mmCIF file of C-alpha atoms in Angstrom:
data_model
loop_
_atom_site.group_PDB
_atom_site.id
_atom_site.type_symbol
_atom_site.label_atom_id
_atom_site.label_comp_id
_atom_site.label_asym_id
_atom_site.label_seq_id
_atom_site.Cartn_x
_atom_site.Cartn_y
_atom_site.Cartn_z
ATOM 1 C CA UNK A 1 -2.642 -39.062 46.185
ATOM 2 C CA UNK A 2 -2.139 -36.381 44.136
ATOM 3 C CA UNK A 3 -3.977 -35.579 41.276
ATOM 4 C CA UNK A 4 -2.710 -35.829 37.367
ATOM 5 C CA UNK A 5 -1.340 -32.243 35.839
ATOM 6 C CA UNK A 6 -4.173 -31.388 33.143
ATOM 7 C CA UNK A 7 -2.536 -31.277 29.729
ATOM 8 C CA UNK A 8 -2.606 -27.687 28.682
ATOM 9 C CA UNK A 9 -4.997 -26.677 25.936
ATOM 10 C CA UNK A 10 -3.626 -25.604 22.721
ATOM 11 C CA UNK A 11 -3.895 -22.054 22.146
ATOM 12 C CA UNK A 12 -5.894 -21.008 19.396
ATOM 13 C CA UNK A 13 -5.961 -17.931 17.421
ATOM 14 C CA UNK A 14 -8.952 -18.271 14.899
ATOM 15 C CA UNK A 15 -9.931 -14.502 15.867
ATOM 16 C CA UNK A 16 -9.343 -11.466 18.081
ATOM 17 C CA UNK A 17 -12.269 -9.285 19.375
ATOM 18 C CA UNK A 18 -11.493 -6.091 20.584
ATOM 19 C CA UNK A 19 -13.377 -3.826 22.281
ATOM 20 C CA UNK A 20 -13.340 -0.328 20.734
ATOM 21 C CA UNK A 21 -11.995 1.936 23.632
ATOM 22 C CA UNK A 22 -9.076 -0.486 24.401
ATOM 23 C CA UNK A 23 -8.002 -0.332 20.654
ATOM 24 C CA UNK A 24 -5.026 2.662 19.785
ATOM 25 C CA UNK A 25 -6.540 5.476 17.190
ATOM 26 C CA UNK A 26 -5.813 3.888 13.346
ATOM 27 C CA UNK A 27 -4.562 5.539 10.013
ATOM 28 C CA UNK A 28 -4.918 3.363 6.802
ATOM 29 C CA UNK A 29 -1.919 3.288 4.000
ATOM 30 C CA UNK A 30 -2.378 1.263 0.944
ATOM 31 C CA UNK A 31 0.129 -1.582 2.849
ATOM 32 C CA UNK A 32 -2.154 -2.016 6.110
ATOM 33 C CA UNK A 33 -5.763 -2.016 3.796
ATOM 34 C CA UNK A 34 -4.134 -4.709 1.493
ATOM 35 C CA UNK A 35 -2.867 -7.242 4.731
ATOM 36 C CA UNK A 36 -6.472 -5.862 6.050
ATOM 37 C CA UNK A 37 -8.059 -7.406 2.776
ATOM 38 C CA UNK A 38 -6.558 -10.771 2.471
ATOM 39 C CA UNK A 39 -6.280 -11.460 6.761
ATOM 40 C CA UNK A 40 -7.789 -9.496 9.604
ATOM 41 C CA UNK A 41 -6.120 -11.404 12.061
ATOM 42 C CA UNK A 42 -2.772 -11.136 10.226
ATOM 43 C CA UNK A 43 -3.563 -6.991 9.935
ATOM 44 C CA UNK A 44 -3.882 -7.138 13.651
ATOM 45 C CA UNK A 45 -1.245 -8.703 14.264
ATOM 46 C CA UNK A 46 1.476 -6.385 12.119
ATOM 47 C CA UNK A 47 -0.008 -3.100 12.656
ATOM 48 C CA UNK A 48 -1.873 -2.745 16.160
ATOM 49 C CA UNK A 49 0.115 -6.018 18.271
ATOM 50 C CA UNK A 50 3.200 -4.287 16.071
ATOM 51 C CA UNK A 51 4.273 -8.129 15.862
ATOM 52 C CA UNK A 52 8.123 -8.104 13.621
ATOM 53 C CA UNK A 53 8.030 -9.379 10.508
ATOM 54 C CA UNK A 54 10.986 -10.715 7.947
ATOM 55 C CA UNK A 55 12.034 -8.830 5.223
ATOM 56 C CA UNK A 56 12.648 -11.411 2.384
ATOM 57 C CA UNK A 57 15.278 -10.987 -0.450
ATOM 58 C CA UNK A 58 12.286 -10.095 -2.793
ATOM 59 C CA UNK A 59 10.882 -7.450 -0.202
ATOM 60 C CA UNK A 60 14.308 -5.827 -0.142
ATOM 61 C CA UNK A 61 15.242 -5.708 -3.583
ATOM 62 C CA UNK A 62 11.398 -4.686 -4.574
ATOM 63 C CA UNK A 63 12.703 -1.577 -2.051
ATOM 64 C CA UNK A 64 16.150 -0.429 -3.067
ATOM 65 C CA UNK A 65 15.424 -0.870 -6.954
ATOM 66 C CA UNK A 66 12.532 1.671 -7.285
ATOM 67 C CA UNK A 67 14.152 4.243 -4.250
ATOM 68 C CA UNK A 68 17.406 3.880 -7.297
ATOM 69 C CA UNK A 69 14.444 5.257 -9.856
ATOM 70 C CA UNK A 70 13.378 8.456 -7.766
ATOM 71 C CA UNK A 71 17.030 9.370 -7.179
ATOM 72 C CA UNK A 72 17.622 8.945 -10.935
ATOM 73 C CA UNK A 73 14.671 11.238 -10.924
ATOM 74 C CA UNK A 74 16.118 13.560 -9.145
ATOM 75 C CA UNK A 75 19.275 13.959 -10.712
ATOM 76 C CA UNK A 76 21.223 11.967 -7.937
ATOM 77 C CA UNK A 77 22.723 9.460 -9.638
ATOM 78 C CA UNK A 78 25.495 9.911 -12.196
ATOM 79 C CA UNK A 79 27.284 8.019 -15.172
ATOM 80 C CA UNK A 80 23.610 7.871 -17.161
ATOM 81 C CA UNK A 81 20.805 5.164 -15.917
ATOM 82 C CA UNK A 82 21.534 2.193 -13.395
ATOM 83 C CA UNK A 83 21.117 -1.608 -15.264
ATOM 84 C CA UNK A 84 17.903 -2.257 -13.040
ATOM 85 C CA UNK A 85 16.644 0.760 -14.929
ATOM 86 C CA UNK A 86 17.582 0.304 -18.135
ATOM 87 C CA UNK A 87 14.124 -1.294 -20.099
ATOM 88 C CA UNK A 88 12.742 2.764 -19.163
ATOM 89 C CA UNK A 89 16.035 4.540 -20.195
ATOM 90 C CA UNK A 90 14.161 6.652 -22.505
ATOM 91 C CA UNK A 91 11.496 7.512 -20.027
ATOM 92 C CA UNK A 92 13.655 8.346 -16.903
ATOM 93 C CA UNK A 93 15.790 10.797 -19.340
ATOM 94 C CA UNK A 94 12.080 12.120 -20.616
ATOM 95 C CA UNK A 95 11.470 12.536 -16.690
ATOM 96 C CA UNK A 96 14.884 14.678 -16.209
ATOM 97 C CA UNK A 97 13.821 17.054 -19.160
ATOM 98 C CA UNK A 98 10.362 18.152 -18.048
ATOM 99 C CA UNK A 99 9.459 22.024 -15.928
ATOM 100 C CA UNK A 100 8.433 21.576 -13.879
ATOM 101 C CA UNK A 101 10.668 19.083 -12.359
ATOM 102 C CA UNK A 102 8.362 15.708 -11.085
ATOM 103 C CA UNK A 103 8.030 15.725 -7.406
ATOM 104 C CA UNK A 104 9.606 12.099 -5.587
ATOM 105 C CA UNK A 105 9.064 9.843 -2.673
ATOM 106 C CA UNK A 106 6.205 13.071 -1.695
ATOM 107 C CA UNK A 107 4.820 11.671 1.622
ATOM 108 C CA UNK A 108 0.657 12.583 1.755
ATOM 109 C CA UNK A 109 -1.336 12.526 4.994
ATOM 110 C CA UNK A 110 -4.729 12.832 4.045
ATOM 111 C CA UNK A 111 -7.952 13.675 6.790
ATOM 112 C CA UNK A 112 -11.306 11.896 7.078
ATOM 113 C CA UNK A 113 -12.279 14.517 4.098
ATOM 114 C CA UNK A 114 -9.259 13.795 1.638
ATOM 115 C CA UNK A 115 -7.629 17.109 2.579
ATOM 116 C CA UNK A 116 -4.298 17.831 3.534
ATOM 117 C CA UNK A 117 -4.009 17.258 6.970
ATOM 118 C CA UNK A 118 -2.943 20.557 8.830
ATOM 119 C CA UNK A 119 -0.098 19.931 11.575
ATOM 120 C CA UNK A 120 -1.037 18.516 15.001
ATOM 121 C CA UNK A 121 -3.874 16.970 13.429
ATOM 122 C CA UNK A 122 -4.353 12.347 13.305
ATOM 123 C CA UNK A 123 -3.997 11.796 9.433
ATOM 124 C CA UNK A 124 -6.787 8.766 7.753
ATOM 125 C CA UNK A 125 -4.573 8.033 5.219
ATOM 126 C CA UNK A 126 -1.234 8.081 4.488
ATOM 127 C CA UNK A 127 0.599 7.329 1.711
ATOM 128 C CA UNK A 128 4.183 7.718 -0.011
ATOM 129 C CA UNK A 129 4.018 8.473 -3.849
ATOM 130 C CA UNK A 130 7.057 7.339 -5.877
ATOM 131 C CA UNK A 131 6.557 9.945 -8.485
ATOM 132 C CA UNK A 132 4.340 13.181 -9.207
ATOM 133 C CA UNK A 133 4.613 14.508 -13.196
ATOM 134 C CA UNK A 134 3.145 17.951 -12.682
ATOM 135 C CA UNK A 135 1.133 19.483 -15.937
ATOM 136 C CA UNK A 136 -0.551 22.661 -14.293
ATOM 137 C CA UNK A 137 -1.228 23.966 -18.152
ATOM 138 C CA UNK A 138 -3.246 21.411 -18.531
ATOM 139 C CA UNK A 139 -4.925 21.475 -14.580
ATOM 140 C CA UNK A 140 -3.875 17.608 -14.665
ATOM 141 C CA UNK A 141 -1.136 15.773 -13.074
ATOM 142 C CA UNK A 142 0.271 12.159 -13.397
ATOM 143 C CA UNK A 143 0.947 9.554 -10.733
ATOM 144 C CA UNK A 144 4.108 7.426 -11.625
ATOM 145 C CA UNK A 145 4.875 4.019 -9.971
ATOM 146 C CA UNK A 146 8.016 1.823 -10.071
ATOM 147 C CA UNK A 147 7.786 -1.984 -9.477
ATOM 148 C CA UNK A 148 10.429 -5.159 -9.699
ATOM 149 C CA UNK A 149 8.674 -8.423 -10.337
ATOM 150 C CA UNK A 150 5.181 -9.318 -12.046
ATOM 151 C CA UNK A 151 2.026 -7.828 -12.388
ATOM 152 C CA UNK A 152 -0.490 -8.207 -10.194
ATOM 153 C CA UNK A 153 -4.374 -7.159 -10.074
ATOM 154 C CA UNK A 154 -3.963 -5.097 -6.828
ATOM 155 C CA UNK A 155 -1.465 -3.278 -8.441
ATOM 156 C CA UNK A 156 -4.433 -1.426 -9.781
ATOM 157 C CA UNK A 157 -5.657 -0.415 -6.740
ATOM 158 C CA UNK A 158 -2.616 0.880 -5.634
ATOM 159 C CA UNK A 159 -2.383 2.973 -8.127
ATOM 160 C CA UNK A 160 -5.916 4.228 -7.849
ATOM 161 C CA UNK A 161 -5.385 5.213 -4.294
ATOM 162 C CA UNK A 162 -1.949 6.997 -4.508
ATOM 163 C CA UNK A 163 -3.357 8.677 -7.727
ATOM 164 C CA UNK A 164 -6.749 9.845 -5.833
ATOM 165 C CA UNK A 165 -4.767 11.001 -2.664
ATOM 166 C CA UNK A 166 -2.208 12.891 -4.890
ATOM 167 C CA UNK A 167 -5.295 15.317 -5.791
ATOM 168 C CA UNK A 168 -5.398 16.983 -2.307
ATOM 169 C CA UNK A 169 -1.726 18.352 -3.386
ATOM 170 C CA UNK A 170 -3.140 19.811 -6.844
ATOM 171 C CA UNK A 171 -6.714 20.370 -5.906
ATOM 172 C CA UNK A 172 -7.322 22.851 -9.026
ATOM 173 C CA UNK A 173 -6.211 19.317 -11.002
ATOM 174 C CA UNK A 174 -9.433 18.473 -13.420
ATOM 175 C CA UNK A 175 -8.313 15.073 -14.253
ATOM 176 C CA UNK A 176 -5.499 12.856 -13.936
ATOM 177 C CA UNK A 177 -3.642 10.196 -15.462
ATOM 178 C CA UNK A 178 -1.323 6.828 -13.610
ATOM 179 C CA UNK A 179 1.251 4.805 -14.982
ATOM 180 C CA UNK A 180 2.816 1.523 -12.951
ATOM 181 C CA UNK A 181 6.235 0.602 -14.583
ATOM 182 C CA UNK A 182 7.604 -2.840 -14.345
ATOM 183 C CA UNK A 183 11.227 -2.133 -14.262
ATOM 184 C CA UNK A 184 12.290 -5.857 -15.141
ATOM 185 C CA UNK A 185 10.103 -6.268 -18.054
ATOM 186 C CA UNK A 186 9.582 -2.765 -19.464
ATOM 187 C CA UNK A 187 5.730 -3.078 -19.219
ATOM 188 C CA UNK A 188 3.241 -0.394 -18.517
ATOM 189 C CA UNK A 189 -0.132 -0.292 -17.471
ATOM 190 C CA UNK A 190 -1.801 3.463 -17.465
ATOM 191 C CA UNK A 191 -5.366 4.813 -17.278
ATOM 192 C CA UNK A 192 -6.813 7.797 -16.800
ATOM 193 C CA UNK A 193 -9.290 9.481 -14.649
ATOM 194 C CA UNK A 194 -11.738 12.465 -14.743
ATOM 195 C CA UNK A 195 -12.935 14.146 -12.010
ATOM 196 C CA UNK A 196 -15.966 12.546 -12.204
ATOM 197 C CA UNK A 197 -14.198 8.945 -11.906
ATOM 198 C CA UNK A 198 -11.873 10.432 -9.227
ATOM 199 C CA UNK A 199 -15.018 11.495 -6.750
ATOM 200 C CA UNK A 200 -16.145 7.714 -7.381
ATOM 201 C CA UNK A 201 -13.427 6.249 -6.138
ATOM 202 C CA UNK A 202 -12.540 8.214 -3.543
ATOM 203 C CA UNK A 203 -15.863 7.286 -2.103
ATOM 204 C CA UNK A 204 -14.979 4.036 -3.004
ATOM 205 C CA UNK A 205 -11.616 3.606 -1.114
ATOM 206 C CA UNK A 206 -13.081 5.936 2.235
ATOM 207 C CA UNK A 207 -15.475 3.417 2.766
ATOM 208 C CA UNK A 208 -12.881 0.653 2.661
ATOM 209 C CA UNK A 209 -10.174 2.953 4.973
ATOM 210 C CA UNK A 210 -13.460 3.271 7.331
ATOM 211 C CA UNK A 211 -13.702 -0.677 7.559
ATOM 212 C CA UNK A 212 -9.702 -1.381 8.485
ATOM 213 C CA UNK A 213 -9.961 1.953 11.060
ATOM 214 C CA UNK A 214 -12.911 0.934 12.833
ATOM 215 C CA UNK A 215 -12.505 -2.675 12.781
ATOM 216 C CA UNK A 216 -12.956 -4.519 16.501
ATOM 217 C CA UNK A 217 -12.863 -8.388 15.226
ATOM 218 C CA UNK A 218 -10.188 -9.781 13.367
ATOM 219 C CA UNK A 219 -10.535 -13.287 12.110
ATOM 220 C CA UNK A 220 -8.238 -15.917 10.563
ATOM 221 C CA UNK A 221 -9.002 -15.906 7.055
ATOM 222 C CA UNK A 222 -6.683 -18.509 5.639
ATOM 223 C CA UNK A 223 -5.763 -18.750 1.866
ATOM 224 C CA UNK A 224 -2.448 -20.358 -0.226
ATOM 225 C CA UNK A 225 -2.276 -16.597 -0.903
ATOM 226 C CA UNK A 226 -1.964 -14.820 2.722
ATOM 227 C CA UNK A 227 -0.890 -17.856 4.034
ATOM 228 C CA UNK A 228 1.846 -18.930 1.709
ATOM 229 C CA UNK A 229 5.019 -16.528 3.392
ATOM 230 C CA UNK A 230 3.068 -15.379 6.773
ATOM 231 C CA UNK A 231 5.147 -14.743 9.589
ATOM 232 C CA UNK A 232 2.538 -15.574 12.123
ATOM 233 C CA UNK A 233 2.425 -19.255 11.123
ATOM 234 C CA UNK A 234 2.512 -21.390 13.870
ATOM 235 C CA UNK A 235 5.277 -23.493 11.854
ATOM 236 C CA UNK A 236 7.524 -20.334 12.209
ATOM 237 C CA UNK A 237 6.776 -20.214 15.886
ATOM 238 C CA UNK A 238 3.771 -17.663 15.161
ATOM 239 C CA UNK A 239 0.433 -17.568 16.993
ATOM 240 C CA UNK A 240 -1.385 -18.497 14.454
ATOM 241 C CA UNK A 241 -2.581 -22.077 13.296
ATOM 242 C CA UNK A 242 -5.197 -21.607 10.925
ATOM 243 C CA UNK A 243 -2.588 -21.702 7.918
ATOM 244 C CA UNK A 244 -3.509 -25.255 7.864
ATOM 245 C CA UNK A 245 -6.795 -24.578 6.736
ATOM 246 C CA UNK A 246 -5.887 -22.563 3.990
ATOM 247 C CA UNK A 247 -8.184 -22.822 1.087
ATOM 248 C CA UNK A 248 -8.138 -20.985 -2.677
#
């Protein structure tokens, strides 16, 4: 008699453990810390499994409309500013006028001590900043970033980070300033920052790069917000089930 086939046990992926040697050397971007932030297990899968995700309609759009603002910055684009632009039509013309030009899509790669990374070398950070205003008169410079849709809180962060990093290109810089423009509304939110606030922060934001770089474990930590268009749902055929715990 033979005996009964076992039902197989549902596969669960409530957390990955890693050991450190068998993990591939890490950089942080503002992208991988934010998907770091709201799901470990969801970082690990996108950026060391290198698991495909969808590019939505939003996604795409929130691409191609601010890459159509740095090549208005740069004088690329003729017959005066695109519609999608059009609530900052003053300001990109403002942009064209200044000397020294602004400095677009700039990639930064950034060592364990915020300097540029020389060549040959494994970057910490890397970043790609939309726009640099450049005000050497004044040893200050201005980090400009363009955004479709609504705001939202990490916004601020990003702009923090890209504004800190920038300061390894300028290093003689004494303070700085950000701006993040809302292209489909024609809002702006600005600050800016001393030298003084920049050192804080950049303490600040190496200590969180230093948590997503040396990370082993990588729990599930479901929410309606990292949950709510995951590609790694199990409903999408995705490892993951833990979506159906998701809690605010």
């Amino acid at each position: 008699m033979s005996k009964p086939k076992k039902t197989p046990r549902r596969a669960k992926a409530d957390k990955v453990k890693v050991r450190s040697d068998k993990l591939p050397e890490r950089h942080w971007s503002y992208s991988s810390w934010s998907t770091f932030s709201t799901c470990r297990l969801k970082y690990y899968y996108q950026y060391i499994e290198r698991r495909q995700t969808q590019v939505s309609y939003a996604m795409a759009r929130g691409t191609a409309t601010p890459a159509k603002a740095e090549q208005f910055a740069l004088g690329k684009l003729k017959g005066g500013v695109p519609p999608e632009l059009s609530k900052f039509e003053s300001e990109f013309k403002a942009l064209l006028k200044r000397s020294p030009r602004p400095r677009v899509e700039e990639w930064v790669r950034l060592d364990k001590d915020w300097k540029v990374c020389q060549e040959g070398t494994r970057p910490f950070f890397i970043g790609r900043l939309d726009l640099r205003v450049l005000e050497p008169k004044e040893k200050r410079y201005g980090s400009i970033d363009h955004k479709t849709g609504i705001f939202c809180f990490n916004d601020l962060e990003k702009c923090e980070i890209y504004t800190v990093a920038a300061h390894a290109l300028m290093p003689e810089a004494e303070s700085a300033w950000w701006e993040f423009w809302y292209l489909d509304y024609g809002d702006v939110k600005s600050d800016e920052l001393s030298l003084r606030k920049m050192k804080t922060l950049r303490e600040k934001w190496h200590d969180r790069g230093m948590q997503v770089v040396t990370a082993t474990e990588f729990p599930a930590t479901p929410s309606s917000f990292g949950c709510r268009y995951c590609d790694f749902r199990s409903d999408k055929g995705g490892p993951c089930a833990k979506w159906r715990d998701q809690q605010e």
